[in-house]
Tab-separated table of C-alpha atoms in Angstrom:
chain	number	residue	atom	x	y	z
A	1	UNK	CA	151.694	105.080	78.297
A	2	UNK	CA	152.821	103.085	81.367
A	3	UNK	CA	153.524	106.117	83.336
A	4	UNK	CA	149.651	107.318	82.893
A	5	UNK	CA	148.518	103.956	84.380
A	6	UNK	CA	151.353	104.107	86.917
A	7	UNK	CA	149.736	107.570	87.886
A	8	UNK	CA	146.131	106.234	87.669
A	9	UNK	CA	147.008	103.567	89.821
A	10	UNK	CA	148.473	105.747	92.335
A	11	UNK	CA	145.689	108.383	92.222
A	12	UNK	CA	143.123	105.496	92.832
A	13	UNK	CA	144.859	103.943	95.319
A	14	UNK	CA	145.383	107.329	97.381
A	15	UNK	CA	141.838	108.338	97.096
A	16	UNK	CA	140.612	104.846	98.232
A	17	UNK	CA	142.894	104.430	101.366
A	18	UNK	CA	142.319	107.929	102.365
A	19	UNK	CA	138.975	107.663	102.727
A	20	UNK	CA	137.911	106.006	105.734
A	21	UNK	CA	134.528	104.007	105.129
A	22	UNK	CA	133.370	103.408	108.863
A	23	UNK	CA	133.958	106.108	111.380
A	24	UNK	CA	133.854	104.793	115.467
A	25	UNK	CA	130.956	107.647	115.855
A	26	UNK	CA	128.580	106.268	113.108
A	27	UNK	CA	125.122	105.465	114.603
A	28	UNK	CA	124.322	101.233	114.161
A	29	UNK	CA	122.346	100.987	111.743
A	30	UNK	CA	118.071	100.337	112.569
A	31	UNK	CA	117.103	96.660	113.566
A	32	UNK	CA	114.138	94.441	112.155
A	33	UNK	CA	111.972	93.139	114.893
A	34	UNK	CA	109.021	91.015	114.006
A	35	UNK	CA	106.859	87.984	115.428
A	36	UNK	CA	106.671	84.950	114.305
A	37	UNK	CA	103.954	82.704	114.601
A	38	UNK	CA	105.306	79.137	113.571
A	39	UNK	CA	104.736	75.421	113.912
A	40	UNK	CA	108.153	74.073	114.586
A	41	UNK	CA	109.787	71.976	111.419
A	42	UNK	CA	106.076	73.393	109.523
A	43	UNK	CA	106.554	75.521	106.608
A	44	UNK	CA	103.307	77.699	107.433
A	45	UNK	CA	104.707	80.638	108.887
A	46	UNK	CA	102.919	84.243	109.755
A	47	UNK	CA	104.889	87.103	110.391
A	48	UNK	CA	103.727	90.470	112.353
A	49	UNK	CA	105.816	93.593	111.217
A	50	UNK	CA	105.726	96.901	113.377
A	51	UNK	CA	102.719	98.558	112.217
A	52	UNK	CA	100.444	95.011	111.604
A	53	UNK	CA	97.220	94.768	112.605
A	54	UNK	CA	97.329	91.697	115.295
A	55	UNK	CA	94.344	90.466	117.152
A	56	UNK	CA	95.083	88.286	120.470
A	57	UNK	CA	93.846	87.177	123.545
A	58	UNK	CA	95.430	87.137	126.898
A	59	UNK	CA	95.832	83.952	128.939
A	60	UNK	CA	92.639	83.472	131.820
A	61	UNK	CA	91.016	85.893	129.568
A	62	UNK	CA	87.930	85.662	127.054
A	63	UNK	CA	87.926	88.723	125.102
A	64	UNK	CA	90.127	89.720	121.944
A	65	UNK	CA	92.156	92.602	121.648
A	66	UNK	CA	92.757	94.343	118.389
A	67	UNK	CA	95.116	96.796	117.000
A	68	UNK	CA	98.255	98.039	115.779
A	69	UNK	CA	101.425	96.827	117.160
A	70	UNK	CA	103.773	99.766	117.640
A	71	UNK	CA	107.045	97.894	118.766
A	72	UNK	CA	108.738	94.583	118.936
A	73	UNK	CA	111.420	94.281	121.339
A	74	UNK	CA	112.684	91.984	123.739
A	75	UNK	CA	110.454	89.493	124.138
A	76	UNK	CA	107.282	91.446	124.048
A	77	UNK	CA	105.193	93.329	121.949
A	78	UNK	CA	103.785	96.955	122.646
A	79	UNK	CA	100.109	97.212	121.621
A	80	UNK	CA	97.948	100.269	122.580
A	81	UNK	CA	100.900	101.970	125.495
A	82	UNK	CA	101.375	98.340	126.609
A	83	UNK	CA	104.164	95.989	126.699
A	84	UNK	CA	102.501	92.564	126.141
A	85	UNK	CA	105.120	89.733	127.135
A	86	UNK	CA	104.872	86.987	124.606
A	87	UNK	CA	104.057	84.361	127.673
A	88	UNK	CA	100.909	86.300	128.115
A	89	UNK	CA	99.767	85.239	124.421
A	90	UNK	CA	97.516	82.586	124.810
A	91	UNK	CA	95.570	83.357	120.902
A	92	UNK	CA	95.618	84.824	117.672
A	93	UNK	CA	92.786	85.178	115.537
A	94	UNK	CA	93.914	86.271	111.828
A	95	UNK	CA	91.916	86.451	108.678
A	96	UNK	CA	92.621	83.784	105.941
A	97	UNK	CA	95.848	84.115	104.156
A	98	UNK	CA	95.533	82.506	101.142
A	99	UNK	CA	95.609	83.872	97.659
A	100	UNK	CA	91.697	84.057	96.766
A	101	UNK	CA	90.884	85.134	100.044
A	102	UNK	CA	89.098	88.231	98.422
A	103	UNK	CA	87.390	86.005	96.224
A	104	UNK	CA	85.971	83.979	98.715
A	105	UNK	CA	84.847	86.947	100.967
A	106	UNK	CA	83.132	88.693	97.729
A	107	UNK	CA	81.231	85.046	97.327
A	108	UNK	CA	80.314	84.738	100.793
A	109	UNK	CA	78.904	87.789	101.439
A	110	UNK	CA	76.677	87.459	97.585
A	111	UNK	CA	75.534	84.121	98.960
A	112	UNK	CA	74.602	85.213	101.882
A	113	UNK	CA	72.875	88.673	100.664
A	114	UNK	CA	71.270	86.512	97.821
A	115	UNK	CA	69.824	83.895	100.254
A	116	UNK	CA	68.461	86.635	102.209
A	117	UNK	CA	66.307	88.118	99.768
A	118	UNK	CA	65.135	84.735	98.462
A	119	UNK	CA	63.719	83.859	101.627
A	120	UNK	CA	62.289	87.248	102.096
A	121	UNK	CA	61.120	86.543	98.224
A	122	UNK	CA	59.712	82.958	99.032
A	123	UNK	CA	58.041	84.025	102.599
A	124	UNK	CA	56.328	86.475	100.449
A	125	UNK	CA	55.072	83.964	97.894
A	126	UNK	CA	54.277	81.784	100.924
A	127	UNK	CA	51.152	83.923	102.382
A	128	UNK	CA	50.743	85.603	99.138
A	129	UNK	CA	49.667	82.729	96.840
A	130	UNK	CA	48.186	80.110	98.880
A	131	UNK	CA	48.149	77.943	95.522
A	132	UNK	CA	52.010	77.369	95.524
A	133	UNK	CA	52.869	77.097	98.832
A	134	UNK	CA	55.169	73.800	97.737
A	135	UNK	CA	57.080	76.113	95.887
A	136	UNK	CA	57.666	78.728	97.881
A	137	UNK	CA	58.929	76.268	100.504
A	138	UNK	CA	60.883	74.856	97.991
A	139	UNK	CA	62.064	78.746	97.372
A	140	UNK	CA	62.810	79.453	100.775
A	141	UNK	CA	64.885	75.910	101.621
A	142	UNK	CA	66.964	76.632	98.739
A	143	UNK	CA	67.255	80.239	99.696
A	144	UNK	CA	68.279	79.036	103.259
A	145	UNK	CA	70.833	76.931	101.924
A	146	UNK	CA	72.329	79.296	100.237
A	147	UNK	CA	72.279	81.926	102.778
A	148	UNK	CA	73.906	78.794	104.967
A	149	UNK	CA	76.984	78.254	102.419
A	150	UNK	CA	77.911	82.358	102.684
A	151	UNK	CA	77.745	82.472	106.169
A	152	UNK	CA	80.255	78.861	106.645
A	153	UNK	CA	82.548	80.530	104.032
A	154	UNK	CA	82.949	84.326	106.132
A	155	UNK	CA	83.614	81.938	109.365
A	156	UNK	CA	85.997	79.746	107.116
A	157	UNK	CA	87.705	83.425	106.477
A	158	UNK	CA	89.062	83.913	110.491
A	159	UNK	CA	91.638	81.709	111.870
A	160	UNK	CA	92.366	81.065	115.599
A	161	UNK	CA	95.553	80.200	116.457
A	162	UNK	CA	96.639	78.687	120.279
A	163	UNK	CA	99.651	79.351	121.229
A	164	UNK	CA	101.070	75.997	122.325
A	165	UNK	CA	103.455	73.001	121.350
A	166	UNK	CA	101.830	73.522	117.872
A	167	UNK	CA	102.001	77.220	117.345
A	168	UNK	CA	104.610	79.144	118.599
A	169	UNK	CA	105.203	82.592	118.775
A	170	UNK	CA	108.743	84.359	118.785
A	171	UNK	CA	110.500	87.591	118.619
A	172	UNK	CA	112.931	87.538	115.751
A	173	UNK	CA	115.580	90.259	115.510
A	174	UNK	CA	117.535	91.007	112.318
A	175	UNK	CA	120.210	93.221	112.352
């Protein structure tokens, strides 16, 4: 019996050292490069993977570009055949992030589609019945209202996001 085990031993042994696990011409292996937008010693924290959809604006710029970022290296981002240093980065703009964001967009845009008709309904009422005018003000101010609260909820939806001593934004590089 101890002579099987002695040979088991040895056979696993011999097949283990034999086998070399890393060989000198073995490519390294892919990194992970992605973005970071921070506040420093904040726990919100954004990341941009290659691939992500990232809207920005330049420094001494006013308009935003949009679009997929196709590599992180270096200190930069590419975006659209361009290398975008990360100094250049003077905003992001990035929808909301939190968990009932569809919700909220779903609501907004019922509001805002429901306040529209109402008004529509009430200006109707308005020249059409000149014996309830009260009301159909009453219809259309409510309607408005409305209309008001779905609107301030889509522009609650976008973030903007300055790139200063508050927000920072960083390549990070995992190997």
């Amino acid at each position: 019996m101890a002579k099987f085990l002695l040979y088991g031993l040895f056979f696993f042994l011999g097949v283990t050292l034999s086998c070399p696990a890393q060989t000198a011409d073995t490519p390294t292996p892919p990194r992970l490069a992605y973005l970071l937008l921070a506040k420093p010693g904040k726990l919100p924290r954004f990341r941009f993977y290659k691939g992500d959809r990232i809207t920005f604006r330049v420094k001494n710029d006013t308009y935003f570009y949009s679009g997929p970022i196709t590599d992180i290296k270096d200190g930069a981002f590419y975006f659209q055949q361009s290398r975008i240093p990360l100094e250049w980065v003077a905003e992001i703009k990035m929808k909301n992030h939190t968990s009932g964001r569809k919700a909220v967009g779903f609501l907004s845009y019922l509001l805002q589609g429901t306040g529209a008709l109402f008004t529509l309904v009430g200006g109707i009422n308005y020249f059409a019945t000149p014996d309830y005018r009260d009301d159909a003000k009453f219809t259309m101010g409510a309607a408005l209202s409305t209309f008001a609260v779905g609107k301030a909820m889509t522009l609650s939806q976008k973030r903007k996001y300055e790139i200063n001593k508050k927000w920072q934004l960083k390549v990070i590089e995992m190997y």
